[in-house]
Tab-separated table of C-alpha atoms and ligand atoms in Angstrom:
chain	number	residue	atom	x	y	z
M	19	MET	CA	37.267	44.876	89.285
M	20	ALA	CA	40.398	42.346	89.057
M	21	GLU	CA	42.280	44.616	90.786
M	22	SER	CA	40.000	44.912	93.475
M	23	ALA	CA	40.361	41.071	93.919
M	24	ALA	CA	44.245	41.253	94.109
M	25	ARG	CA	44.057	43.514	96.668
M	26	ARG	CA	41.606	41.875	99.048
M	27	LEU	CA	44.340	38.651	98.894
M	28	VAL	CA	46.600	40.758	99.925
M	29	MET	CA	44.505	41.636	102.503
M	30	MET	CA	43.422	37.619	102.610
M	31	PHE	CA	47.049	37.104	103.802
M	32	GLU	CA	47.994	39.922	105.782
M	33	ARG	CA	45.020	38.572	108.602
M	34	ILE	CA	46.045	34.980	107.682
M	35	SER	CA	49.217	36.270	108.942
M	36	GLU	CA	47.897	38.128	111.944
M	37	ALA	CA	46.316	35.543	113.152
M	38	ILE	CA	49.291	33.082	113.129
M	39	ASP	CA	51.552	35.459	114.921
M	40	ALA	CA	48.466	35.591	117.559
M	41	SER	CA	47.970	31.032	117.810
M	42	GLN	CA	52.027	30.625	117.363
M	43	ASP	CA	53.239	29.352	120.684
M	44	ARG	CA	49.906	27.552	121.154
M	45	LEU	CA	50.962	25.551	117.218
M	46	SER	CA	54.272	25.337	117.784
M	47	GLU	CA	53.483	23.524	121.886
M	48	LEU	CA	50.494	21.252	119.875
M	49	ASP	CA	53.335	20.272	117.148
M	50	GLY	CA	55.750	19.537	120.404
M	51	ILE	CA	53.372	16.965	121.472
M	52	ILE	CA	53.905	14.739	118.942
M	53	GLY	CA	56.629	16.416	116.375
M	54	ASP	CA	59.672	19.178	116.438
M	55	ALA	CA	57.671	22.100	118.007
M	56	ASP	CA	58.271	23.753	115.298
M	57	HIS	CA	55.148	24.480	112.967
M	58	GLY	CA	54.276	27.680	115.110
M	59	ILE	CA	57.313	29.154	113.872
M	60	THR	CA	57.482	27.246	110.553
M	61	MET	CA	54.127	29.192	109.719
M	62	ALA	CA	54.705	32.183	110.813
M	63	LEU	CA	58.086	33.149	108.889
M	64	GLY	CA	56.158	32.154	106.018
M	65	PHE	CA	53.153	34.196	106.173
M	66	HIS	CA	55.524	36.836	107.496
M	67	SER	CA	57.504	35.956	103.772
M	68	VAL	CA	54.863	36.191	101.645
M	69	CYS	CA	53.282	39.399	103.358
M	70	ALA	CA	56.470	41.317	103.083
M	71	GLU	CA	56.404	40.243	99.536
M	72	LEU	CA	52.771	40.665	98.090
M	73	GLY	CA	53.654	44.402	100.341
M	74	ARG	CA	56.584	45.519	98.031
M	75	PRO	CA	55.619	47.806	94.871
M	76	GLY	CA	55.731	47.387	91.058
M	77	LEU	CA	55.305	43.257	91.448
M	78	GLY	CA	51.890	43.501	89.134
M	79	LEU	CA	50.109	41.971	90.949
M	80	SER	CA	47.104	42.563	89.061
M	81	THR	CA	45.163	39.969	89.828
M	82	ALA	CA	43.779	36.740	92.495
M	83	SER	CA	45.398	34.309	90.986
M	84	THR	CA	48.763	35.990	90.459
M	85	VAL	CA	48.853	36.676	93.881
M	86	LEU	CA	48.635	33.383	95.129
M	87	ASP	CA	51.305	32.500	93.013
M	88	LYS	CA	53.620	34.803	94.205
M	89	ALA	CA	52.508	33.239	97.945
M	90	ALA	CA	52.820	29.981	96.329
M	91	THR	CA	56.855	30.944	95.500
M	92	THR	CA	57.268	32.769	98.831
M	93	PHE	CA	55.899	30.871	101.074
M	94	LEU	CA	57.905	27.606	99.827
M	95	GLU	CA	61.410	30.025	99.934
M	96	ALA	CA	60.447	30.909	103.551
M	97	ALA	CA	59.066	28.233	105.431
M	98	GLY	CA	61.194	25.687	104.287
M	99	ALA	CA	60.734	22.434	105.502
M	100	SER	CA	57.550	19.997	105.441
M	101	THR	CA	55.021	22.637	105.395
M	102	GLY	CA	56.740	25.000	102.603
M	103	PRO	CA	56.105	22.495	99.621
M	104	LEU	CA	52.716	21.491	100.991
M	105	TYR	CA	51.167	24.741	101.537
M	106	ALA	CA	52.839	25.897	98.029
M	107	SER	CA	51.178	23.635	95.721
M	108	ALA	CA	48.469	24.668	97.940
M	109	PHE	CA	48.782	28.316	96.238
M	110	ARG	CA	49.542	27.175	93.238
M	111	ARG	CA	46.772	25.259	92.474
M	112	ALA	CA	44.617	27.958	94.347
M	113	SER	CA	46.075	30.402	91.440
M	114	GLU	CA	45.609	27.852	89.206
M	115	LYS	CA	41.482	27.665	89.928
M	116	LEU	CA	41.108	31.420	90.346
M	117	ALA	CA	43.306	31.628	86.865
M	118	GLY	CA	40.221	35.090	85.061
M	119	VAL	CA	38.047	35.294	88.082
M	120	GLU	CA	37.596	38.981	89.349
M	121	ARG	CA	35.161	38.227	92.052
M	122	LEU	CA	35.976	36.896	94.901
M	123	ASP	CA	32.507	34.969	95.931
M	124	ALA	CA	31.516	31.907	97.100
M	125	ALA	CA	32.272	30.018	94.259
M	126	ALA	CA	35.572	31.634	93.738
M	127	ALA	CA	36.369	30.751	97.797
M	128	THR	CA	35.126	27.355	96.923
M	129	ALA	CA	37.489	26.860	94.145
M	130	MET	CA	40.061	28.431	95.870
M	131	LEU	CA	40.211	25.311	99.048
M	132	GLN	CA	39.470	23.069	96.381
M	133	GLY	CA	42.791	23.980	94.870
M	134	ILE	CA	44.562	24.389	98.449
M	135	ALA	CA	42.874	20.852	99.634
M	136	ALA	CA	43.996	19.474	95.597
M	137	GLY	CA	47.781	20.948	95.688
M	138	ILE	CA	48.574	19.752	99.801
M	139	GLY	CA	46.453	16.455	98.920
M	140	GLU	CA	49.129	15.446	95.657
M	141	ARG	CA	52.108	17.315	97.605
M	142	GLY	CA	51.534	15.579	100.402
M	143	LYS	CA	50.307	12.057	99.389
M	144	ALA	CA	48.295	11.644	102.394
M	145	GLN	CA	44.598	10.410	102.992
M	146	ARG	CA	41.425	11.973	104.986
M	147	GLY	CA	41.709	10.098	108.448
M	148	ASP	CA	46.380	10.131	108.573
M	149	LYS	CA	45.712	12.961	111.171
M	150	THR	CA	46.869	15.918	109.028
M	151	MET	CA	45.825	19.257	107.804
M	152	LEU	CA	43.567	17.831	105.017
M	153	ASP	CA	41.167	16.347	107.874
M	154	ALA	CA	40.362	20.243	107.797
M	155	TRP	CA	41.202	21.142	104.129
M	156	ILE	CA	38.698	18.307	103.019
M	157	PRO	CA	35.477	18.952	105.300
M	158	ALA	CA	36.084	22.910	104.351
M	159	THR	CA	35.728	22.145	100.720
M	160	GLU	CA	33.364	19.864	100.421
M	161	ALA	CA	30.999	22.605	103.192
M	162	GLY	CA	31.749	24.917	100.411
M	163	ILE	CA	30.449	22.743	97.804
M	164	ARG	CA	27.412	22.149	99.732
M	165	ALA	CA	26.913	26.232	100.536
M	166	VAL	CA	27.257	26.862	96.717
M	167	ASP	CA	24.550	24.715	95.691
M	168	ARG	CA	22.472	26.258	98.610
M	169	GLY	CA	23.305	29.930	97.089
M	170	LEU	CA	24.781	30.789	100.116
M	171	GLU	CA	27.074	34.031	99.924
M	172	GLY	CA	29.480	35.347	102.106
M	173	GLN	CA	29.553	34.914	106.019
M	174	ALA	CA	26.003	32.791	105.998
M	175	TYR	CA	28.665	30.322	103.195
M	176	TRP	CA	31.980	30.642	105.502
M	177	GLN	CA	30.082	30.110	108.551
M	178	GLN	CA	29.329	26.842	107.115
M	179	VAL	CA	33.443	25.998	106.063
M	180	ILE	CA	34.886	27.174	109.082
M	181	ALA	CA	32.347	24.829	111.013
M	182	ALA	CA	33.466	21.984	108.390
M	183	ALA	CA	36.582	22.899	109.187
M	184	GLU	CA	36.362	23.031	112.895
M	185	LEU	CA	35.056	19.296	112.607
M	186	GLY	CA	37.208	17.956	110.707
M	187	ALA	CA	40.707	19.176	112.856
M	188	ASN	CA	39.067	18.526	116.253
M	189	ALA	CA	37.718	15.004	115.124
M	190	THR	CA	42.134	14.277	114.649
M	191	ARG	CA	42.334	14.192	118.497
M	192	SER	CA	41.130	10.199	117.573
M	193	MET	CA	43.143	9.792	114.868
M	194	VAL	CA	46.528	7.904	114.998
M	195	ALA	CA	49.144	10.122	113.229
M	196	MET	CA	49.865	7.759	109.442
M	197	LYS	CA	51.935	10.659	107.701
M	198	GLY	CA	55.405	13.134	108.377
M	199	ARG	CA	57.378	13.606	111.819
M	200	ALA	CA	53.745	12.746	113.903
M	201	ALA	CA	53.967	9.680	112.669
M	202	ARG	CA	56.868	8.218	114.538
M	203	ALA	CA	54.559	9.276	117.504
M	204	GLY	CA	52.069	6.734	116.313
M	205	GLN	CA	49.624	5.404	118.987
M	206	ARG	CA	50.929	8.685	120.983
M	207	SER	CA	49.332	11.170	118.773
M	208	LEU	CA	46.400	9.338	120.198
M	209	GLY	CA	44.237	12.482	121.711
M	210	HIS	CA	46.061	14.889	120.284
M	211	ILE	CA	44.604	17.674	118.160
M	212	ASP	CA	47.082	18.069	114.967
M	213	PRO	CA	48.609	21.189	114.324
M	214	GLY	CA	48.503	21.467	110.996
M	215	ALA	CA	44.336	21.055	111.092
M	216	ALA	CA	44.948	23.823	113.605
M	217	SER	CA	46.204	26.139	111.452
M	218	THR	CA	43.852	25.092	108.916
M	219	VAL	CA	40.640	26.476	110.958
M	220	ILE	CA	43.037	29.618	112.204
M	221	ILE	CA	43.668	30.019	108.485
M	222	LEU	CA	39.950	29.679	107.028
M	223	ARG	CA	38.577	32.048	109.802
M	224	ALA	CA	41.475	34.929	108.492
M	225	MET	CA	40.206	34.219	105.009
M	226	ALA	CA	36.473	34.421	106.168
M	227	GLU	CA	37.295	37.620	107.650
M	228	ALA	CA	39.073	39.298	105.038
M	229	LEU	CA	36.324	37.926	102.059
M	230	THR	CA	33.827	39.609	104.083
M	231	GLU	CA	34.527	42.555	105.631
M	232	ASP	CA	33.685	46.123	104.093
M	233	ALA	CA	35.644	46.441	100.860
M	234	PRO	CA	39.060	48.567	101.798
M	235	ALA	CA	40.051	51.602	100.863
M	236	ASP	CA	41.905	52.638	97.354
M	237	PRO	CA	44.923	52.647	98.515
M	238	THR	CA	45.642	56.005	96.459
Q	1467	MG	MG1	56.620	19.998	112.943
């Protein structure tokens, strides 16, 4: 049971990496408007390294928690800059939240989202409304909590989470950047979606795909 959760998370990182690759240019374009145009490249690099590392044999990644912990370390080393530490903290906190979890149901997914949002919040010291990735991660997490309260699972659960993330990401258009390099753009950031919030939606869609798909075949 624990091992299948671990395998499922490895698959999740593969899906995220593919999805980020497919949107890499758009993300860098978005970042170019208000930042240094590297968001797509940085994210792609980070998730490529995570997948390469998770695919190495003999790592002993037998639980969901150990997969996320390994992803944290690897993402930090590969991505650097500002995004590296943010997602490293995110995956580290998510790893702690999933300690002992053997089934990636809606409750576990919500715990993972809570860990991610908490890790990014602690590291980035951003608030909601600062026009950052948190403006997508926080509403997604809150929607996840509500969906679990309503007893939603699977696709129904993820639909709620993704819809909230999309709304949150779109709302960053009307925000002025308060954090990071984008803050220097000031009013110029108005009218443009935050690249970190845009990539959050991509990540969440890939997570949903990986976590709702039929169980992957045993790799034997
Ligand atoms: Mg940048």
